[in-house]
Tab-separated table of C-alpha atoms (C1' of nucleotides) in Angstrom:
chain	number	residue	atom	x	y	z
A	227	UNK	CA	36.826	7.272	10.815
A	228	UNK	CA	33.331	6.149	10.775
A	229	UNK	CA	31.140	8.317	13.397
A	230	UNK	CA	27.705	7.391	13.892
A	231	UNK	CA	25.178	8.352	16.230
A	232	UNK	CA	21.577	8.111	17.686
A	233	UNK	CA	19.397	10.837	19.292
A	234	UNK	CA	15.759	10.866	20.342
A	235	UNK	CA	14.918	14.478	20.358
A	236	UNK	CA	11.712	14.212	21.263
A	237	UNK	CA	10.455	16.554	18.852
A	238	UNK	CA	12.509	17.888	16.001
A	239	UNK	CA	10.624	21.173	15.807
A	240	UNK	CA	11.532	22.026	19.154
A	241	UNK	CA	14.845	20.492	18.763
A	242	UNK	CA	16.158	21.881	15.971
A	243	UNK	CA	18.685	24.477	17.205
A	244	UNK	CA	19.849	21.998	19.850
A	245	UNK	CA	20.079	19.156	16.787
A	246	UNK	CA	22.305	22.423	14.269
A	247	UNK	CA	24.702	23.258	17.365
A	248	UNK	CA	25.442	19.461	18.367
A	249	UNK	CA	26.036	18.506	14.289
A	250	UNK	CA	28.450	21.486	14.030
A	251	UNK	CA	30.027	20.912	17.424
A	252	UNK	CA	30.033	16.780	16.496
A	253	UNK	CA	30.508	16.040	12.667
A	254	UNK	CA	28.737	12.521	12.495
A	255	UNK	CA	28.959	10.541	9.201
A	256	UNK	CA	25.495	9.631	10.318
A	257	UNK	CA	22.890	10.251	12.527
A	258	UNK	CA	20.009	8.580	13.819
A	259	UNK	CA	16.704	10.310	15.522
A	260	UNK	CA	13.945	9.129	17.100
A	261	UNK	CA	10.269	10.874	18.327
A	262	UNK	CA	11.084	13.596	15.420
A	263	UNK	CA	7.089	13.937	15.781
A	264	UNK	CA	7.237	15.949	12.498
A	265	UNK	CA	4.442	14.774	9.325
A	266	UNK	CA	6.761	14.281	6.107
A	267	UNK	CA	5.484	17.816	4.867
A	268	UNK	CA	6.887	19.797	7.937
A	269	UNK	CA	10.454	18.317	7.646
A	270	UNK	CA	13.112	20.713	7.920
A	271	UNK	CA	14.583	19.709	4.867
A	272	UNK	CA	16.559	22.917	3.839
A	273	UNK	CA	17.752	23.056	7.455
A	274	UNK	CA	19.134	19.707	7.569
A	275	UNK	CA	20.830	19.706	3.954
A	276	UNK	CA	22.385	23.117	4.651
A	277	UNK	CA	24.319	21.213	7.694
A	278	UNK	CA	25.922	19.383	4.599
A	279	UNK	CA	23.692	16.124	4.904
A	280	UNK	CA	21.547	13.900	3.310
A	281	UNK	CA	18.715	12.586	5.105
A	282	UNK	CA	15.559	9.996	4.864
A	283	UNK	CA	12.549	10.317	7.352
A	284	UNK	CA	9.263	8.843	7.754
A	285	UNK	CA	6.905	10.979	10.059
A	286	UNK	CA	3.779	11.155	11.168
A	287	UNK	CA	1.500	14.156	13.527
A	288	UNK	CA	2.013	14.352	16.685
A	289	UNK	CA	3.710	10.663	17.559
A	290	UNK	CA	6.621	8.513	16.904
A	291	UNK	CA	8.520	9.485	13.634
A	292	UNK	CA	12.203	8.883	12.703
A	293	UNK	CA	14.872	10.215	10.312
A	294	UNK	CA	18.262	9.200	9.233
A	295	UNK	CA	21.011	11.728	7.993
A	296	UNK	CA	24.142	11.148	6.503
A	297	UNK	CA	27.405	12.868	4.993
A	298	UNK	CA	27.402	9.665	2.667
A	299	UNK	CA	25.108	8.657	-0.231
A	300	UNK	CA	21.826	6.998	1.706
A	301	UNK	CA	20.836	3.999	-0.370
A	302	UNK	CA	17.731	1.182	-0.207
A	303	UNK	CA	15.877	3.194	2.626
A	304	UNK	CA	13.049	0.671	3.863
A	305	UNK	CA	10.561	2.883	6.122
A	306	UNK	CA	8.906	0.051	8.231
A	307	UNK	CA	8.515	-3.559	9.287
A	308	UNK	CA	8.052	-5.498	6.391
A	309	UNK	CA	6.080	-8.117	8.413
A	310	UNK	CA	4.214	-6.260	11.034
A	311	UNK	CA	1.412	-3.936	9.787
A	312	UNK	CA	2.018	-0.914	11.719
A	313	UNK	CA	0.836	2.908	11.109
A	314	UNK	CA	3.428	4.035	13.836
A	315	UNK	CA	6.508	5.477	11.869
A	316	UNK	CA	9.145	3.709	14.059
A	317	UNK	CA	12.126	1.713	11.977
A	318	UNK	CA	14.214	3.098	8.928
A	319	UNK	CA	16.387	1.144	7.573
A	320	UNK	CA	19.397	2.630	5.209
A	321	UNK	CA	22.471	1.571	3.928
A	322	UNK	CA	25.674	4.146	3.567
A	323	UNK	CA	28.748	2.479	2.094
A	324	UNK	CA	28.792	-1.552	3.036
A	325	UNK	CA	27.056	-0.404	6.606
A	326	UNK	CA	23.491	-1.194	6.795
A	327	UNK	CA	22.113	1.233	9.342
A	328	UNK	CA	18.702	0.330	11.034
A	329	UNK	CA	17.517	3.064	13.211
A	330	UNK	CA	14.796	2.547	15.478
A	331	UNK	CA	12.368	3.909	18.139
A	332	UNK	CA	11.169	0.907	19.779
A	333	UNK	CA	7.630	1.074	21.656
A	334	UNK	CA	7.718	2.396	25.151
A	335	UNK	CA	5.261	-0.426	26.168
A	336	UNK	CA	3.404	1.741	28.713
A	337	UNK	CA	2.910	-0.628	31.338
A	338	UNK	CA	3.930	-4.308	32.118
A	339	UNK	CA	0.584	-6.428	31.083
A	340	UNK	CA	-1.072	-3.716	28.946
A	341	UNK	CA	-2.140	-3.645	25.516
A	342	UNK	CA	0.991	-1.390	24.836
A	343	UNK	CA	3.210	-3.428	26.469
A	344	UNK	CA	1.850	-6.470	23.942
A	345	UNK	CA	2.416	-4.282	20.820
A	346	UNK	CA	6.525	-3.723	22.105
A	347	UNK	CA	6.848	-7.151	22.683
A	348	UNK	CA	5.342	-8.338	19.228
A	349	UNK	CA	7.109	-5.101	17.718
A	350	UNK	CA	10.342	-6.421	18.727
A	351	UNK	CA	9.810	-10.015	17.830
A	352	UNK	CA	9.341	-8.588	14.140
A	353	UNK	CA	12.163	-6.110	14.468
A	354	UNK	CA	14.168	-10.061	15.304
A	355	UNK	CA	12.911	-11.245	12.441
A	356	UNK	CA	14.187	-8.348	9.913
A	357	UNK	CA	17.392	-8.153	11.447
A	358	UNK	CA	17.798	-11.823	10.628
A	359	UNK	CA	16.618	-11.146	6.829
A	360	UNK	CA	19.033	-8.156	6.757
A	361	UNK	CA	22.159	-10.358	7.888
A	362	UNK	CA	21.556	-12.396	5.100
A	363	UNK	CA	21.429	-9.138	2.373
A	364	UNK	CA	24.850	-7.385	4.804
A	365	UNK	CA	27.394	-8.173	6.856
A	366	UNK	CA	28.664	-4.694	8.331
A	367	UNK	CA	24.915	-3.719	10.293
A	368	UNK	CA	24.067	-1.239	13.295
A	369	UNK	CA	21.123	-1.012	14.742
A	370	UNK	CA	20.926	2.160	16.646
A	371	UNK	CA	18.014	4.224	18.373
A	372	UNK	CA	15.738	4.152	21.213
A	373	UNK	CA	14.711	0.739	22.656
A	374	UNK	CA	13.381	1.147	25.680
A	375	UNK	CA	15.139	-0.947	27.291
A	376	UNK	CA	17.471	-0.886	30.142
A	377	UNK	CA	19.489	-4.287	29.602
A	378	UNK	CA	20.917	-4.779	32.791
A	379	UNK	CA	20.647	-3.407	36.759
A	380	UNK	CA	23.796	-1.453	35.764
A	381	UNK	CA	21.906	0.896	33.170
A	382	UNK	CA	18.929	1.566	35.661
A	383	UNK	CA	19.746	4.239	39.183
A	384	UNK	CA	17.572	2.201	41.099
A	385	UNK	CA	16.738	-0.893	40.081
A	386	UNK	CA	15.255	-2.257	43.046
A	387	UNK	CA	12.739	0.730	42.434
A	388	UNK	CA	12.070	-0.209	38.911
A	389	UNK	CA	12.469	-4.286	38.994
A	390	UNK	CA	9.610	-5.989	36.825
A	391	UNK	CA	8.532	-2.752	35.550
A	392	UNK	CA	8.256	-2.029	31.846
A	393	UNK	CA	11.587	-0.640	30.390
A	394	UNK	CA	13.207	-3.334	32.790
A	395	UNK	CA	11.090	-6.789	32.656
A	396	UNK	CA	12.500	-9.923	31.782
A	397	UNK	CA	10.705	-10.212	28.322
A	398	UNK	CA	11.982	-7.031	27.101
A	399	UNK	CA	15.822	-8.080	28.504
A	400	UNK	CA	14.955	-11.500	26.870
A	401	UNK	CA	14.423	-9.679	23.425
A	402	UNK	CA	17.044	-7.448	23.803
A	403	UNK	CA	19.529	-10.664	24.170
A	404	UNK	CA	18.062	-12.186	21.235
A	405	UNK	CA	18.945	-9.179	19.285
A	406	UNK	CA	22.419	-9.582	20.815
A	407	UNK	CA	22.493	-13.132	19.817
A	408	UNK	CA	22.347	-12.781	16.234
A	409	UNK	CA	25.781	-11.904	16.398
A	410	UNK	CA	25.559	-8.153	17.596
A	411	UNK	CA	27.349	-6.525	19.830
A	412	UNK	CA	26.060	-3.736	22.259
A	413	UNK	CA	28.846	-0.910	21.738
A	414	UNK	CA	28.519	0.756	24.876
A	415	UNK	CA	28.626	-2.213	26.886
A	416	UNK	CA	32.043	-3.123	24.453
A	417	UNK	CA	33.830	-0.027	25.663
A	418	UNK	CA	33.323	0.140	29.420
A	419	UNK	CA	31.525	-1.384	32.418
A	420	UNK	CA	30.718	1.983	33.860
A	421	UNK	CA	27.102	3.478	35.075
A	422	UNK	CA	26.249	5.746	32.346
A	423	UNK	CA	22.432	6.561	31.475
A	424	UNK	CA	21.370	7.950	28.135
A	425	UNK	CA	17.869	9.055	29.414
A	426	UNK	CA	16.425	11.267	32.590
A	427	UNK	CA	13.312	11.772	33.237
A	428	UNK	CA	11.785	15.315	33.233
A	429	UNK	CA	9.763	15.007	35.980
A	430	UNK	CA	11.675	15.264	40.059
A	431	UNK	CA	14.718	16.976	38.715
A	432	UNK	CA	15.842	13.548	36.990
A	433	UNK	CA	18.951	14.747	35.230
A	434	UNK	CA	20.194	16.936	38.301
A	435	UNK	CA	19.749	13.418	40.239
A	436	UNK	CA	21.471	11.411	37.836
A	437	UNK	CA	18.118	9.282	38.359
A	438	UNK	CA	18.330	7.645	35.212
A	439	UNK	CA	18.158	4.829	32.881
A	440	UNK	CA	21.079	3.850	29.182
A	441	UNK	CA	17.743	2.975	27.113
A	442	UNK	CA	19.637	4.341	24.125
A	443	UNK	CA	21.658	1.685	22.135
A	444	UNK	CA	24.018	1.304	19.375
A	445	UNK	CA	24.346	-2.669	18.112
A	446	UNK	CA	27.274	-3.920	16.140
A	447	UNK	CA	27.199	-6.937	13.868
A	448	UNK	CA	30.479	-9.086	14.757
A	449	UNK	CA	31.992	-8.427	10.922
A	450	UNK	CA	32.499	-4.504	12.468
A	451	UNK	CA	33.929	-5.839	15.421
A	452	UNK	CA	37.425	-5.057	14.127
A	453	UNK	CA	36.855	-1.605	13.077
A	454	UNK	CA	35.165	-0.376	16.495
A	455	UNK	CA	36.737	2.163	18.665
A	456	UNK	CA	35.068	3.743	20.958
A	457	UNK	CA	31.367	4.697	22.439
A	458	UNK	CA	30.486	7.454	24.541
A	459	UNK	CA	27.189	9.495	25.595
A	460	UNK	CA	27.646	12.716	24.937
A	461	UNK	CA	25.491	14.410	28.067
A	462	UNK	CA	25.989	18.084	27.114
A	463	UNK	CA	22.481	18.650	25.033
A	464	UNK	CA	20.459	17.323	28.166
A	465	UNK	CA	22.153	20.633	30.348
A	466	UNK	CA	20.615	22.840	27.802
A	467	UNK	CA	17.753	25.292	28.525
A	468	UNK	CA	14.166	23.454	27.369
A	469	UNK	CA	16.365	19.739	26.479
A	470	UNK	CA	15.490	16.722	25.252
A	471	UNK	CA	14.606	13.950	28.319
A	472	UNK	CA	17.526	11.792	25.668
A	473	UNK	CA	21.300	12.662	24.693
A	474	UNK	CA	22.719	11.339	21.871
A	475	UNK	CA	25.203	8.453	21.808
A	476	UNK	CA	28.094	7.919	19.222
A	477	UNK	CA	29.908	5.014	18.152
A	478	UNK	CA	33.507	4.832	16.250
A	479	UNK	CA	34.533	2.700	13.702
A	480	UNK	CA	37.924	2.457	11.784
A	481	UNK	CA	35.794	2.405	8.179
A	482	UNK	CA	36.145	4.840	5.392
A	483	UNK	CA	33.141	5.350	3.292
A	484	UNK	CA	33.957	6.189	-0.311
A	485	UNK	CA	31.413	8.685	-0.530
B	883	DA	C1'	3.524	8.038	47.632
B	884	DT	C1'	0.466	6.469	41.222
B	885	DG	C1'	2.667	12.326	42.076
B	886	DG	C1'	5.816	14.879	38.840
B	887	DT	C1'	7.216	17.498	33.417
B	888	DA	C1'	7.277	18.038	28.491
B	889	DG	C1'	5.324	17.966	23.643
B	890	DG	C1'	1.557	17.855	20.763
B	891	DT	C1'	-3.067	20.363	19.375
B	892	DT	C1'	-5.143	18.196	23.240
B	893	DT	C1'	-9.007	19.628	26.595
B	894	DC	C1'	-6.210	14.296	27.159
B	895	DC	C1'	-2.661	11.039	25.352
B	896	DT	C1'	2.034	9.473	25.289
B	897	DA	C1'	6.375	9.201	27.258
DNA sequence: ATGGTAGGTTTCCTA
């Protein structure tokens, strides 16, 4: 069994006992995190290799920052777009066995029409792009993380409330399908038709509501389509005192890596 | 109804 899984933890600092108790209680082969908002020097390095894993990051103060760990050997990290100049630490790319693992925190995008909202929508063109280079260099690929975007009116509480706005808008859907179109599939949406969101936020008792949002995605490439088992958001870590606004999500494959 | 909460190192910005 292949177990992989994506968290935003919106700070790894503060997340850190959170991030220990769900990788003892969990096991993942890997694991993806977003918003680690930790510079390269102030990784926890020791605490993350004691767990028994490898891991890659690229960080940066205060904003963005990702990391991938891993069970496995983590081979051919790429930290960033190749094609879009960007100093926001926001795509790692890794490969562990024959899986190429992209993990990604996609921009937020602010507000429909703003500058923000421009640099998701060009971010995500170039993220198209890559993915299409990748598929050429692997067949077995995942692209997991935090893509602010809620694909359809089923993975939003309200969405008469939140129709047009960013996190919802046609464009973003429009790149999200293209994604999906390269021959991906979204793994959540593979498993089950139910309401389930990945994301609450803080403000208005947002969790307690269930006033949420599944921004939080894990992508297939068809050649895993075989191997795939299950997909499930695991809500536990968002009941915790001082929680991240995310939970993680895990995916299943029937693949043994070698090592 | 443009609020509210959280994290960073800020006196506001981002989400």
């Amino acid at each position: 069994m292949f177990k992989i899984a994506t968290w935003n933890v919106n700070s790894l600092k503060v997340r850190l006992p959170h991030l220990i108790d769900w990788v003892n209680e969990n096991n993942p082969d890997v694991f993806a995190l977003q918003e680690t908002k930790t510079q390269d020097e102030n990784f926890p390095l020791e605490a993350i290799e004691a767990l028994g894993y490898n891991v890659v990051f690229t960080g940066q103060k205060t904003f963005n920052g990702v990391a991938v760990l891993s069970r496995h050997a983590l081979k051919d990290p790429i930290m960033a777009l190749p094609d879009f100049d960007d100093p926001q630490k926001r795509l790692l790319a890794v490969t562990v066995g024959d899986v190429r693992v992209i993990d990604v925190y996609i921009p937020n995008g602010s507000e429909v029409g703003s500058d923000k909202y421009e640099y998701k929508l060009k971010w995500l063109a170039s993220l198209h792009a890559f993915v299409k280079q990748q598929l050429t260099e692997y067949e077995r690929v995942v692209i997991l993380g935090d893509y602010n975007i809620a694909p359809e009116d089923i993975d939003v509480h309200d969405p008469k409330a939140w129709e047009g706005s960013v996190l919802v808008s046609a464009p973003e859907r429009k790149a999200f399908d293209d994604l999906l179109d390269l021959g991906f599939h979204d793994a959540f949406r593979a498993f089950t038709e139910e309401q389930v969101f990945s994301w609450w936020d803080y403000r208005q008792g947002g969790f307690a509501r269930n006033k949420g949002l599944r921004i939080d995605h894990i992508l297939f490439s068809k050649a895993m389509t075989e191997d795939f088992q299950a997909c499930y958001v695991d809500d536990a870590p968002r009941k915790l005192e001082r929680p991240s606004d995310h939970t993680p999500v895990v995916a299943e494959f029937d693949i043994n890596i070698d090592r």
